[in-house]
CSV table of C-alpha atoms and ligand atoms in Angstrom, one decimal:
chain,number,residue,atom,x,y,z
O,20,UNK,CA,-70.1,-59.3,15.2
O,21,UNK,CA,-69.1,-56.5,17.6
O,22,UNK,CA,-71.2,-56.3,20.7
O,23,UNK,CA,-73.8,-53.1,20.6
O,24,UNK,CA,-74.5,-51.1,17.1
O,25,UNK,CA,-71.4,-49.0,17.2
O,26,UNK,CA,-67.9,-50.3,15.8
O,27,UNK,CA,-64.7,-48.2,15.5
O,28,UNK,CA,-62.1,-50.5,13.2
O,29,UNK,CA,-62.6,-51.9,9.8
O,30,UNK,CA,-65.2,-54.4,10.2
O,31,UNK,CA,-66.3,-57.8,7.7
O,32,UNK,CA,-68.7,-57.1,4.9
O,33,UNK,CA,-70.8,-60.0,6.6
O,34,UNK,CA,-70.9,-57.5,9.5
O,35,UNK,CA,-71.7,-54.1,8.1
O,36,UNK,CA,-74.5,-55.7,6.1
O,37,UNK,CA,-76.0,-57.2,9.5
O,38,UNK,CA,-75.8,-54.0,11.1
O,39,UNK,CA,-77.8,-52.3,8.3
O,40,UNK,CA,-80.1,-54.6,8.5
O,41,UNK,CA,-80.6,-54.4,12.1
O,42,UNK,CA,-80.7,-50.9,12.3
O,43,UNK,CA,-83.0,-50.1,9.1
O,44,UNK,CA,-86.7,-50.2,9.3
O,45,UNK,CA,-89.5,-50.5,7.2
O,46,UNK,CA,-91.8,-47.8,6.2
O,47,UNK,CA,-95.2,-47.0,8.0
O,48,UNK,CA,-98.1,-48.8,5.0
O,49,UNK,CA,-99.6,-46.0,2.5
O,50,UNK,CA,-102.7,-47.0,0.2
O,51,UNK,CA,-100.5,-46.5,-2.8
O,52,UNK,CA,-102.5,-46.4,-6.8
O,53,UNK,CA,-102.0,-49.7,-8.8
O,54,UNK,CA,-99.8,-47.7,-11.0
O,55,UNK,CA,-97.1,-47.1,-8.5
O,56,UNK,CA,-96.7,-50.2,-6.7
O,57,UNK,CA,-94.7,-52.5,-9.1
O,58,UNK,CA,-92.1,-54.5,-7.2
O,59,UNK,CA,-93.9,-53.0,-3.7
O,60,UNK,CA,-94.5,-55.3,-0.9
O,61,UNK,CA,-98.5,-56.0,0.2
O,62,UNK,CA,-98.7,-54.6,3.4
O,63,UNK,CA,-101.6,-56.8,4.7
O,64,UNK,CA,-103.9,-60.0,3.4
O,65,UNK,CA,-106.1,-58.9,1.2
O,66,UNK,CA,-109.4,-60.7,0.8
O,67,UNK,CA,-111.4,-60.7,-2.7
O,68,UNK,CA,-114.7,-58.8,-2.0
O,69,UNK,CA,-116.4,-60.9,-4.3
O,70,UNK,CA,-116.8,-64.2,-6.1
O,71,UNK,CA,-114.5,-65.0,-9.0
O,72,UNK,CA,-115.5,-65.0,-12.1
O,73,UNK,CA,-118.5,-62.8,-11.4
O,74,UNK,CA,-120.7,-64.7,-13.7
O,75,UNK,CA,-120.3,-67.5,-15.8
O,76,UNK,CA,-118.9,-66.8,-19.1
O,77,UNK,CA,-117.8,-68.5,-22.3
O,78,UNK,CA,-114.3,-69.4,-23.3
O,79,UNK,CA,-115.2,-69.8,-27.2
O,80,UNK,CA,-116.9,-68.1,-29.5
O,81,UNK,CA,-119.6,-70.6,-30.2
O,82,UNK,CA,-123.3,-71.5,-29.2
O,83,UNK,CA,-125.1,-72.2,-25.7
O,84,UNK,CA,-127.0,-75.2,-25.8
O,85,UNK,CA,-129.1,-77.7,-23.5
O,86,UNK,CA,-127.3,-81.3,-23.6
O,87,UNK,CA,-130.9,-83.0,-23.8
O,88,UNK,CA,-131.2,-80.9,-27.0
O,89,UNK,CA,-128.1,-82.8,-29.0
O,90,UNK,CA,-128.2,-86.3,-27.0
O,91,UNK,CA,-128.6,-88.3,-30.1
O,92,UNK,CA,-126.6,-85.9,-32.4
O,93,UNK,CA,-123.8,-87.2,-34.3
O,94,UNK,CA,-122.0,-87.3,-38.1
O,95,UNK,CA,-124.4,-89.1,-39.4
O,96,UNK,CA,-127.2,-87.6,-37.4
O,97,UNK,CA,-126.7,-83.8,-37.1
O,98,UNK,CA,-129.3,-82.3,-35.3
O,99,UNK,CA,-130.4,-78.1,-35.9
O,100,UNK,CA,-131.6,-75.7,-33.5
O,101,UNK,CA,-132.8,-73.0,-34.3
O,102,UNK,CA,-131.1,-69.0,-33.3
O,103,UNK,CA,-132.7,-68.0,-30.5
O,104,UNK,CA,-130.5,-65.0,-30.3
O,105,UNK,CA,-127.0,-63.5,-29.8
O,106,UNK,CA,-124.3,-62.3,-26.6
O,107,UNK,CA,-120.9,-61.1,-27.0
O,108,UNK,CA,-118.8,-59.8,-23.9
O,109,UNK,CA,-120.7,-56.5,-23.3
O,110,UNK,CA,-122.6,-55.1,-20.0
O,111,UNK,CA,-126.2,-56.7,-19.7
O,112,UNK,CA,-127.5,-59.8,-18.9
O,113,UNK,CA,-128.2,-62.6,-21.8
O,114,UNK,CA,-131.4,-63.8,-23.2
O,115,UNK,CA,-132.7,-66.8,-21.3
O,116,UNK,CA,-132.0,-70.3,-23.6
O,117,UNK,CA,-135.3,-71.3,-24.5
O,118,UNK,CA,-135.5,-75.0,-24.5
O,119,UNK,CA,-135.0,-76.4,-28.4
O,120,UNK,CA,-133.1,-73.6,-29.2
O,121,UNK,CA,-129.8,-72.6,-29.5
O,122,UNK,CA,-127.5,-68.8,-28.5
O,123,UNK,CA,-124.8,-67.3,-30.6
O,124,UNK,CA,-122.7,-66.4,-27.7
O,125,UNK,CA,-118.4,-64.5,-27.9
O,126,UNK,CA,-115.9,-65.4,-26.0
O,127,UNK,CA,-116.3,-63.5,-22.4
O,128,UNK,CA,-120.1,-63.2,-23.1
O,129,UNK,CA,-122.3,-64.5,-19.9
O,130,UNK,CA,-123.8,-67.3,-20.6
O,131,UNK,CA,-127.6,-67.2,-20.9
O,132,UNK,CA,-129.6,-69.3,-18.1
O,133,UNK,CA,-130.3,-72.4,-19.1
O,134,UNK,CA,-127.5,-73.3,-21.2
O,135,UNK,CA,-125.4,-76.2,-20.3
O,136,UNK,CA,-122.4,-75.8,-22.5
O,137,UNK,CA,-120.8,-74.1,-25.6
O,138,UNK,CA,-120.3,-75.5,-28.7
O,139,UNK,CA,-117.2,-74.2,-30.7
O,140,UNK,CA,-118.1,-72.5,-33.7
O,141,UNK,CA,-115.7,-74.6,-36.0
O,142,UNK,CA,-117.8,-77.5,-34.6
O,143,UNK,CA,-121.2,-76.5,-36.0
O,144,UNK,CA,-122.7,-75.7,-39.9
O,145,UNK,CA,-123.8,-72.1,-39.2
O,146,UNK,CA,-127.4,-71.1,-41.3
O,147,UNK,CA,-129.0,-67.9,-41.1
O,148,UNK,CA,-131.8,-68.8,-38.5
O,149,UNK,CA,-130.5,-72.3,-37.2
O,150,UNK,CA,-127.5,-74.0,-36.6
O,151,UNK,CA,-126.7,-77.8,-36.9
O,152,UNK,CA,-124.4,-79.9,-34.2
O,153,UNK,CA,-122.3,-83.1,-35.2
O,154,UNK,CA,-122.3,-84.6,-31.9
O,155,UNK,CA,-123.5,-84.6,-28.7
O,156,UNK,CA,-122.4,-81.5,-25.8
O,157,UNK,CA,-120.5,-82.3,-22.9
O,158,UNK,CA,-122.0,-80.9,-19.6
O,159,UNK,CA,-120.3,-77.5,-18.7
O,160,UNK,CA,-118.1,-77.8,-21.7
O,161,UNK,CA,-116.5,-74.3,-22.5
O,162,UNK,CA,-118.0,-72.7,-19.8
O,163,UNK,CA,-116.1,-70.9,-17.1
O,164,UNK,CA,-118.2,-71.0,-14.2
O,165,UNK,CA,-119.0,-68.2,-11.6
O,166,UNK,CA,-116.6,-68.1,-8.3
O,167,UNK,CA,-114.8,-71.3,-9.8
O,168,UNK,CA,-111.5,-69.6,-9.3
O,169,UNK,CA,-112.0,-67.2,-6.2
O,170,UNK,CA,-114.8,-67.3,-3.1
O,171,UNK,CA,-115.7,-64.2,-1.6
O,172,UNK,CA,-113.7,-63.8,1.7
O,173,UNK,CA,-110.9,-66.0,0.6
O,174,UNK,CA,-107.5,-64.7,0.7
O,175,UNK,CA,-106.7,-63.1,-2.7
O,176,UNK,CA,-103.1,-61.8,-1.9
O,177,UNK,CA,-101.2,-62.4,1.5
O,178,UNK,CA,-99.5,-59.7,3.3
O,179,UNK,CA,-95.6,-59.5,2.3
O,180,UNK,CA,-96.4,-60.4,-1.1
O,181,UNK,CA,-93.8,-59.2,-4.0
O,182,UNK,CA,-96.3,-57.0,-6.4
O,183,UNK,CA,-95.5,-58.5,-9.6
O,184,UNK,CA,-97.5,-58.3,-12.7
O,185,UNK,CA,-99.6,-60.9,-12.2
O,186,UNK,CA,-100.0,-59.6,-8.4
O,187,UNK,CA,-101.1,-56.3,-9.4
O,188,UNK,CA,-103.6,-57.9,-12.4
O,189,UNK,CA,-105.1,-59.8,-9.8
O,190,UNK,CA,-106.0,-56.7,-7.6
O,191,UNK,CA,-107.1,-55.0,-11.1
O,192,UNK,CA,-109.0,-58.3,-11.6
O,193,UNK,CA,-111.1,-57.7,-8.5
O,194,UNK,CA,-111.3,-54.2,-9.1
O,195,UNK,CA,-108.9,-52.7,-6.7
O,196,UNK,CA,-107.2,-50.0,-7.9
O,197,UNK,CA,-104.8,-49.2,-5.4
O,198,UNK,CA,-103.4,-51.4,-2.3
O,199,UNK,CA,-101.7,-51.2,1.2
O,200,UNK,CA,-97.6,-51.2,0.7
O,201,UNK,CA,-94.4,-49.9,2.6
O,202,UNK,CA,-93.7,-47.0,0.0
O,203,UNK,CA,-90.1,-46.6,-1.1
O,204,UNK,CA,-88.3,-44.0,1.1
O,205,UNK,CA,-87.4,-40.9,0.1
O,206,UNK,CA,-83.1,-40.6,-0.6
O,207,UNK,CA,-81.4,-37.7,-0.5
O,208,UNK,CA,-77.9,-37.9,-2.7
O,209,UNK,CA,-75.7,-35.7,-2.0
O,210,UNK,CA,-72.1,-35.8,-4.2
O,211,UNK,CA,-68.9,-33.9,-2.9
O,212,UNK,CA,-66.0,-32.3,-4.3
O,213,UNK,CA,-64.3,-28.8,-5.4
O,214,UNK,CA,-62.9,-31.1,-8.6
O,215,UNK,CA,-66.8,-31.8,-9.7
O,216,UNK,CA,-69.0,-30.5,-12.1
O,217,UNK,CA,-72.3,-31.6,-14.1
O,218,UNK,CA,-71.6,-33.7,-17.1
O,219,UNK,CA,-72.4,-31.6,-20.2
O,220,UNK,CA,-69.9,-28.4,-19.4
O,221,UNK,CA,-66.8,-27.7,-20.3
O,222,UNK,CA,-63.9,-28.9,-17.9
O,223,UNK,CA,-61.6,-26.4,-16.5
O,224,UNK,CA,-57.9,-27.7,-15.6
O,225,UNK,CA,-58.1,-30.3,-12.7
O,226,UNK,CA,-62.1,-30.5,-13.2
O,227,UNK,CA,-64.1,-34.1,-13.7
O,228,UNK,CA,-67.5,-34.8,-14.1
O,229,UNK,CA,-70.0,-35.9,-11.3
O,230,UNK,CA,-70.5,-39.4,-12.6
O,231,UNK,CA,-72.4,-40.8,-9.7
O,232,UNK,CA,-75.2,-38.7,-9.4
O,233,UNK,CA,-76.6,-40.0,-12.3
O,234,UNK,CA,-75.2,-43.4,-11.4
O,235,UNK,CA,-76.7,-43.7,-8.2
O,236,UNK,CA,-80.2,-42.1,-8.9
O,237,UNK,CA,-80.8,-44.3,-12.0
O,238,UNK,CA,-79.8,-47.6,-9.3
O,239,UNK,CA,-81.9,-45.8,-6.8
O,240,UNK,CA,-85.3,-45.5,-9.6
O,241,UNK,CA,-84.6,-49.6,-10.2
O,242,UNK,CA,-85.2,-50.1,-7.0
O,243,UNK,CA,-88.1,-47.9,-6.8
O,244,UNK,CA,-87.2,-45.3,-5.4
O,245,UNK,CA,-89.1,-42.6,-6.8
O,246,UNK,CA,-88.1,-39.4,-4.5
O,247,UNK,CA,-84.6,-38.5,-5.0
O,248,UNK,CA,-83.0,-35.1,-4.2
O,249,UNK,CA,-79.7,-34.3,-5.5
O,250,UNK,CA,-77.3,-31.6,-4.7
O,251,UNK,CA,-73.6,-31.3,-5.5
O,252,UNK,CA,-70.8,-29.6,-3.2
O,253,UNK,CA,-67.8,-28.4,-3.2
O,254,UNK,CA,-65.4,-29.4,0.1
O,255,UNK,CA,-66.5,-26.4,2.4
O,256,UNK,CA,-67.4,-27.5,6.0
O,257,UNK,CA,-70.1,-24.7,6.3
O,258,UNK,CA,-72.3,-25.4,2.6
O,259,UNK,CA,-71.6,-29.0,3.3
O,260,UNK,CA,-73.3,-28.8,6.8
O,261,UNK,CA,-76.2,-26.6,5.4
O,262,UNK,CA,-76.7,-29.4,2.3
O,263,UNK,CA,-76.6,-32.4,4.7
O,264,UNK,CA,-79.1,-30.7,7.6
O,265,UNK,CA,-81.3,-29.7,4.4
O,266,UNK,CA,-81.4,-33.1,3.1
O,267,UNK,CA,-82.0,-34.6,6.3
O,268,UNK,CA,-84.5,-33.3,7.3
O,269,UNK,CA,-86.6,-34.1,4.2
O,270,UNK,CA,-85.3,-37.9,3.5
O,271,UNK,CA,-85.4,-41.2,5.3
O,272,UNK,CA,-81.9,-42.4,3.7
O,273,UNK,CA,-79.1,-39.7,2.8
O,274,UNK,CA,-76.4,-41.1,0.8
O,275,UNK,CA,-73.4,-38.8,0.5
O,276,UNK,CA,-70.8,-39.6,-1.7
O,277,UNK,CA,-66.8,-38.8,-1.2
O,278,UNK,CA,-65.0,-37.2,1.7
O,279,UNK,CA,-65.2,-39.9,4.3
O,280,UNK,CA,-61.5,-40.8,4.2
O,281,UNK,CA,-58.6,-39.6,5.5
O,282,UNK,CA,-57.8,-36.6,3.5
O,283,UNK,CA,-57.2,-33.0,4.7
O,284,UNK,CA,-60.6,-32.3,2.9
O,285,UNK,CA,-63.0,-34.6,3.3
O,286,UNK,CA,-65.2,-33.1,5.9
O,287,UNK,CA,-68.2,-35.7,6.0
O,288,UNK,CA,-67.6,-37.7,8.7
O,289,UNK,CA,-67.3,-34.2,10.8
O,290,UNK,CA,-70.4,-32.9,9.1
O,291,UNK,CA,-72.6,-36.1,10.2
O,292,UNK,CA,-71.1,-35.9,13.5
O,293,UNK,CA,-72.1,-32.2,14.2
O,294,UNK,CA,-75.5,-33.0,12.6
O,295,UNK,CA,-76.3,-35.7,15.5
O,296,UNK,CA,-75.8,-38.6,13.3
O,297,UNK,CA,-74.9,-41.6,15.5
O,298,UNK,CA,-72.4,-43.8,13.6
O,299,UNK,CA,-73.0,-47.3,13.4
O,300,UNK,CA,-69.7,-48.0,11.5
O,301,UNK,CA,-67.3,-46.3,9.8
O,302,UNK,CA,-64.7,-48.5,7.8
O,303,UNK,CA,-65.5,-52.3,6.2
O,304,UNK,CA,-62.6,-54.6,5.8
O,305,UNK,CA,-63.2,-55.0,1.6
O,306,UNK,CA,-62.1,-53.3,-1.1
O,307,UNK,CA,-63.4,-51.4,-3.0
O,308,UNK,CA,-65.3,-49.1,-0.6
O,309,UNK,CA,-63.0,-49.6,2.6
O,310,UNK,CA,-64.0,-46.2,3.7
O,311,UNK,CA,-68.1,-46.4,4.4
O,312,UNK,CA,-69.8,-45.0,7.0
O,313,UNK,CA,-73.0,-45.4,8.2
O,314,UNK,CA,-75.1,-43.9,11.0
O,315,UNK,CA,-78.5,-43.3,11.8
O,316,UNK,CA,-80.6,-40.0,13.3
O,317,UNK,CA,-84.0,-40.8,14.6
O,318,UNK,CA,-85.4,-43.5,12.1
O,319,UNK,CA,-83.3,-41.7,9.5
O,320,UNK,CA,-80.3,-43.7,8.0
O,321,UNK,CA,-76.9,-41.8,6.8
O,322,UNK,CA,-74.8,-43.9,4.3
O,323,UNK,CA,-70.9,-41.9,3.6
O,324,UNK,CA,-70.1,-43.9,0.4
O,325,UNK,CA,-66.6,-43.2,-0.8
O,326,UNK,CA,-66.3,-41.3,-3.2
O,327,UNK,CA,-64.2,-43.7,-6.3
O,328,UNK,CA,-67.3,-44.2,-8.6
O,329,UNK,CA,-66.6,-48.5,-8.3
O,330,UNK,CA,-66.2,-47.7,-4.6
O,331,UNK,CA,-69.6,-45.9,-4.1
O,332,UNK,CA,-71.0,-48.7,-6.7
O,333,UNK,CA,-70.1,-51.5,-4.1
O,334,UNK,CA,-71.2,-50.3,-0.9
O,335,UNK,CA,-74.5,-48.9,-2.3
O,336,UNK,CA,-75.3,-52.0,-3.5
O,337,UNK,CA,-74.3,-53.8,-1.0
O,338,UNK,CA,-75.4,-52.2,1.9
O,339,UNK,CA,-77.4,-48.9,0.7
O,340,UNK,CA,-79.6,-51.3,-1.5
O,341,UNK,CA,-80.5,-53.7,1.4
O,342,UNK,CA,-81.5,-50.4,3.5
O,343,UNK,CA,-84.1,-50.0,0.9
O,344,UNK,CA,-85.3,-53.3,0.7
O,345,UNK,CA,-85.5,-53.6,4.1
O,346,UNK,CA,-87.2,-49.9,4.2
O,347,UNK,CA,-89.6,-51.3,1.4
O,348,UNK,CA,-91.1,-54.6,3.4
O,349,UNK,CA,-88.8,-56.9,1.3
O,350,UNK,CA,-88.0,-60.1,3.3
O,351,UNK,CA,-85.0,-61.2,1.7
O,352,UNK,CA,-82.8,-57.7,1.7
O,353,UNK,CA,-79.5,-58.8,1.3
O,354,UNK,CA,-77.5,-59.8,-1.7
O,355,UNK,CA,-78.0,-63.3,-3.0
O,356,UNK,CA,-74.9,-65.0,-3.9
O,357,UNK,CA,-74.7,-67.5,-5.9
O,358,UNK,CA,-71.4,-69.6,-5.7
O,359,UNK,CA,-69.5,-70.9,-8.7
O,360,UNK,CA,-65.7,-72.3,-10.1
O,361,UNK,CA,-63.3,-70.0,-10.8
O,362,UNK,CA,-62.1,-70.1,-14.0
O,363,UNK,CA,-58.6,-68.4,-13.5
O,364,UNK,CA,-56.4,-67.9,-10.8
O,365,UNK,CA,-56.6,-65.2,-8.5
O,366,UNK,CA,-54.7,-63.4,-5.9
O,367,UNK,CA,-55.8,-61.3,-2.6
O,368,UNK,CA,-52.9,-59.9,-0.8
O,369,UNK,CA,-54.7,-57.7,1.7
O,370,UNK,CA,-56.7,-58.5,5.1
O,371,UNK,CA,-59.9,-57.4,3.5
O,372,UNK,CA,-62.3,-59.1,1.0
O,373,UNK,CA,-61.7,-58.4,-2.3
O,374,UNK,CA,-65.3,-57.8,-4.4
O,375,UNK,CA,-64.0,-58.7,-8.1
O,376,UNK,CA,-66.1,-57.1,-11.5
O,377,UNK,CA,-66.3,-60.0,-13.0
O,378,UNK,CA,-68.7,-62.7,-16.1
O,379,UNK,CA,-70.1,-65.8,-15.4
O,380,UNK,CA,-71.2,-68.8,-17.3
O,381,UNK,CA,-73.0,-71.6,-17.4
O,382,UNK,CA,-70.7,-74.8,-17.2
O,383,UNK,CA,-71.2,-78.3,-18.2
O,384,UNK,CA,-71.8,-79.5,-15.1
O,385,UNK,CA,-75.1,-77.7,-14.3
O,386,UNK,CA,-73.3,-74.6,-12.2
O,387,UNK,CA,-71.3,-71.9,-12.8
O,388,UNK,CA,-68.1,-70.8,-14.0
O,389,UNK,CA,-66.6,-67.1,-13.0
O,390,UNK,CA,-63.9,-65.0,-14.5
O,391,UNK,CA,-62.7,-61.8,-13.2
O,392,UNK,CA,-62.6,-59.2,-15.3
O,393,UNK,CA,-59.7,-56.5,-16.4
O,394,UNK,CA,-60.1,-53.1,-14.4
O,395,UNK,CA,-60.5,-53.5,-11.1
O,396,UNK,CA,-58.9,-49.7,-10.0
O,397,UNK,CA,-61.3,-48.1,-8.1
O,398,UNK,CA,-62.2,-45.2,-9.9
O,399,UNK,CA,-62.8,-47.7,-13.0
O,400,UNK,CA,-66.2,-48.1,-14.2
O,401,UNK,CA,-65.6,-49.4,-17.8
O,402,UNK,CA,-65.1,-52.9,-16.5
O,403,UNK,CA,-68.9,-52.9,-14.4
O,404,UNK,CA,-70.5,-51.4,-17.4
O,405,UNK,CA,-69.1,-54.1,-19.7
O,406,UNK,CA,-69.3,-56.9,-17.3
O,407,UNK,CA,-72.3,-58.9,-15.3
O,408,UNK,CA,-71.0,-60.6,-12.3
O,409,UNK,CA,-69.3,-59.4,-8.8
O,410,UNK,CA,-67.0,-61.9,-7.3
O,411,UNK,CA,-66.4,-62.5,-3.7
O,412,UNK,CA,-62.8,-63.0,-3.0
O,413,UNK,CA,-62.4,-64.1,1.1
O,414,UNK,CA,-59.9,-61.9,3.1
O,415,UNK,CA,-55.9,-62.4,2.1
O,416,UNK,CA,-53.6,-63.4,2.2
O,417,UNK,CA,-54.3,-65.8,-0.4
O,418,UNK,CA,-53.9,-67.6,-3.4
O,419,UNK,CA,-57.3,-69.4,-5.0
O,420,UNK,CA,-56.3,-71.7,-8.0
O,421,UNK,CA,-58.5,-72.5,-10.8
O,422,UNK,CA,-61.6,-74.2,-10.3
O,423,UNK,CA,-61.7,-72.6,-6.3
O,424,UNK,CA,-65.4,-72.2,-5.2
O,425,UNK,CA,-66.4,-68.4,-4.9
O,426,UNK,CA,-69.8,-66.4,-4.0
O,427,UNK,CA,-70.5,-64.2,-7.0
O,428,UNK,CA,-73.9,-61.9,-8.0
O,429,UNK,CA,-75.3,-62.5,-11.1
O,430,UNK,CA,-77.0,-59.7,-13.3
O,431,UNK,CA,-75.1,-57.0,-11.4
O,432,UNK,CA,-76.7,-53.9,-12.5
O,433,UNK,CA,-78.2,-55.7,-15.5
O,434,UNK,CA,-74.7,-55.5,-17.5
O,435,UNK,CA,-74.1,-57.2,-20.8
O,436,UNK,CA,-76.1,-60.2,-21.8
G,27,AMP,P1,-63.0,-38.8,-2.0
G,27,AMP,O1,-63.7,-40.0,-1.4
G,27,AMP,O2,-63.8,-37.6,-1.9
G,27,AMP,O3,-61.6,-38.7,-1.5
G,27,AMP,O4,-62.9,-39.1,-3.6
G,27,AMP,C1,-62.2,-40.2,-4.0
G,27,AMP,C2,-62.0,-40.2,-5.5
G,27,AMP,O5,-63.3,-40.2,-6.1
G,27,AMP,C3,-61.4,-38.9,-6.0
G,27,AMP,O6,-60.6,-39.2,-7.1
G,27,AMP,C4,-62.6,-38.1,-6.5
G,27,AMP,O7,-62.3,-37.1,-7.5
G,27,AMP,C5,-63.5,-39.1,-7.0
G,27,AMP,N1,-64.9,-38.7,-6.9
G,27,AMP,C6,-65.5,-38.3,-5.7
G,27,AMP,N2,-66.8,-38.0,-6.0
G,27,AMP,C7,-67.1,-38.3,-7.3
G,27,AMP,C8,-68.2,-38.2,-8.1
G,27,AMP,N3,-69.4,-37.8,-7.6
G,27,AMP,N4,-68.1,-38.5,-9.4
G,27,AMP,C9,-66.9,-39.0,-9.9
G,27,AMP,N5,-65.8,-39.1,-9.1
G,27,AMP,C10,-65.8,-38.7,-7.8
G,28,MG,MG1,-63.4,-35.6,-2.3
């Protein structure tokens, strides 16, 4: 790693993704609604209020008895009590169990006082005013008893936890219904070029369609990210500088996407620099997406994707994507390789590391086996929509035969299963 936060040359991917990490921070906590905070991180411990269950309740639909009452029943010997009454999981509090008697009580109903365990229904001959056992009741049978999974003032969820499903039922169990996260930041997306236009028009000579727009906002809503604001435009210095100031100043993380390489028009790197965007980095040693910059303003954080759509698809995954994460409380931000055997040769001429669409497998030795797959041009997105895995080939020169060891990311972007 280069000393400071600034580098000028191309630097390793291993770099640029340290640097993002170092310089993104996570969001100020927000009480965010239940409903919004799947895949959030829990800002603080959060205790349970209360015991767990509330009150005892039944797990069968069955009856409530006293075990004194059926201590000698059996097959040959059933014994009947009579119905004192019924429960069924509803608000109010059960008839007391006389002793001698018996309680119809549904599954989730509180158990009336006095009884000692439920008897499954299948278990018992029912009659209209008394019901007859053919054995004796084990203590506490079928009963799930008050605060037997959570104590009031124990720690329900620890700060930093992932809100899963199960994360956020538990909350809803204890009757939270909304919690303490890092909320998602708010992006700003902003997608250059005179040659673009909206998918859906007609195409004049020379004209293609914005393909990353939707591309990038539909991998920025997977993550969560729930405020995006898009705008497109064309390669003029002036509306460029208006779009990115505008943006700016209403969004923790601009992404802009083209015209931060070396042609006579791409104006970006000039735009950020007039805008008082202090760059970080400008230019990773990998391909696709040699050509990223990154900066930041205040807390703000400025990613120049380049604009070939596999290119942008790299380094926002790869860097852009950990930002957020990071942004979001996560505490593993990063991508998380996995390694496996190459199934074919491959080459990497170049200096830089070569980040391959790619499948993998299961082998038959309990790990992995990866393939690259056809299309690998940059402006080629067939190959990551039909494929699952991106490879890691090291910096060239180099030759790695079949069965080589490389770092790959399974699932990437869901892809074909
Ligand atoms: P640039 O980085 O601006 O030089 O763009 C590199 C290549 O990506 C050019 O072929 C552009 O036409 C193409 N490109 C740039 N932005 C987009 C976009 N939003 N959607 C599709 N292609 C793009
Ligand atoms: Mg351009």
């Amino acid at each position: 790693m280069r000393d400071g936060v600034s580098a000028s040359g191309p630097i390793t991917p291993r770099e640029a993704l340290e640097m993002v990490l170092r310089t993104a921070r996570r969001a100020e906590p927000e009480d965010c609604p239940l409903e919004d905070c799947a895949g959030l991180v829990c800002a603080g411990d959060i205790p349970a209020g209360r015991d767990y269950p509330f009150f005892s309740f039944s797990s069968m639909d069955g009856y409530a008895v006293r075990v004194a009452d059926l201590e000698n029943a059996s097959a040959d010997n059933p014994v009947s009590l009579p119905l004192a009454g019924e429960k069924r999981a509803a608000a109010g509090a059960p008839p007391a169990l006389p002793p001698g008697f018996t309680l119809r009580v549904m599954t989730g109903a509180a158990v009336p006082a006095g009884a000692e365990a439920v008897v499954m229904r299948e278990q018992t001959r029912e009659g209209e005013s008394a019901i007859t056992f053919f054995g004796p009741a084990v203590m506490g049978a079928n009963i799930n008893r008050a605060g037997e999974e959570i104590a009031a003032g124990a720690r329900l969820l620890a700060a930093g936890t992932v809100l899963t499903p199960p994360a956020l039922g538990l909350l809803a169990t204890l009757g939270h219904s909304s919690v303490s996260v890092y909320p998602p930041p708010k992006v700003g997306l902003l997608t250059t070029g005179d040659e673009l236009v909206a998918p859906g028009v007609d195409l004049l000579p020379g004209q293609i369609y914005d393909s990353i727009a939707p591309m990038l906002s539909a991998a920025l809503r997977a993550a969560g990210v729930a405020q995006i604001e898009a705008r497109r435009c064309p390669d003029d210095p002036a509306t460029l500088q208006a779009a990115f100031r505008d943006l700016l100043a209403g969004s923790d993380i601009v992404l802009t996407v083209g015209g931060v390489s070396m042609g006579d028009y791409d104006h970006l790197v000039q735009v950020f620099e007039s805008a008082g965007v202090e760059k970080i980095f400008w230019k990773v040693a990998q391909k696709p997406g040699k050509p990223l910059w990154f900066g930041r303003a205040g807390g703000k954080l400025v990613f120049g994707l380049p604009g070939n759509p596999a290119s942008a698809l790299v380094c926002f995954s790869l860097y852009a994507l950990s930002a957020v994460r990071s942004f979001i409380g996560l505490r593993e931000c990063g991508p998380r390789w996995l390694e496996g055997t190459l199934a074919q040769a491959v080459e990497n001429r170049e200096a830089r590391v070569n980040f391959m669409r790619g499948d993998y497998a299961p082998d038959s030795v309990g790990g992995y086996s990866v393939q690259p797959a056809r299309g690998q041009v940059s402006y080629m997105l067939g190959s990551f929509a039909a494929s699952r895995a991106l490879l890691e080939i090291p910096s060239g020169p180099l030759r790695l035969e079949a069965g080589a060891r490389v770092r790959f990311l399974p699932h990437f972007w869901g892809g074909r299963l």
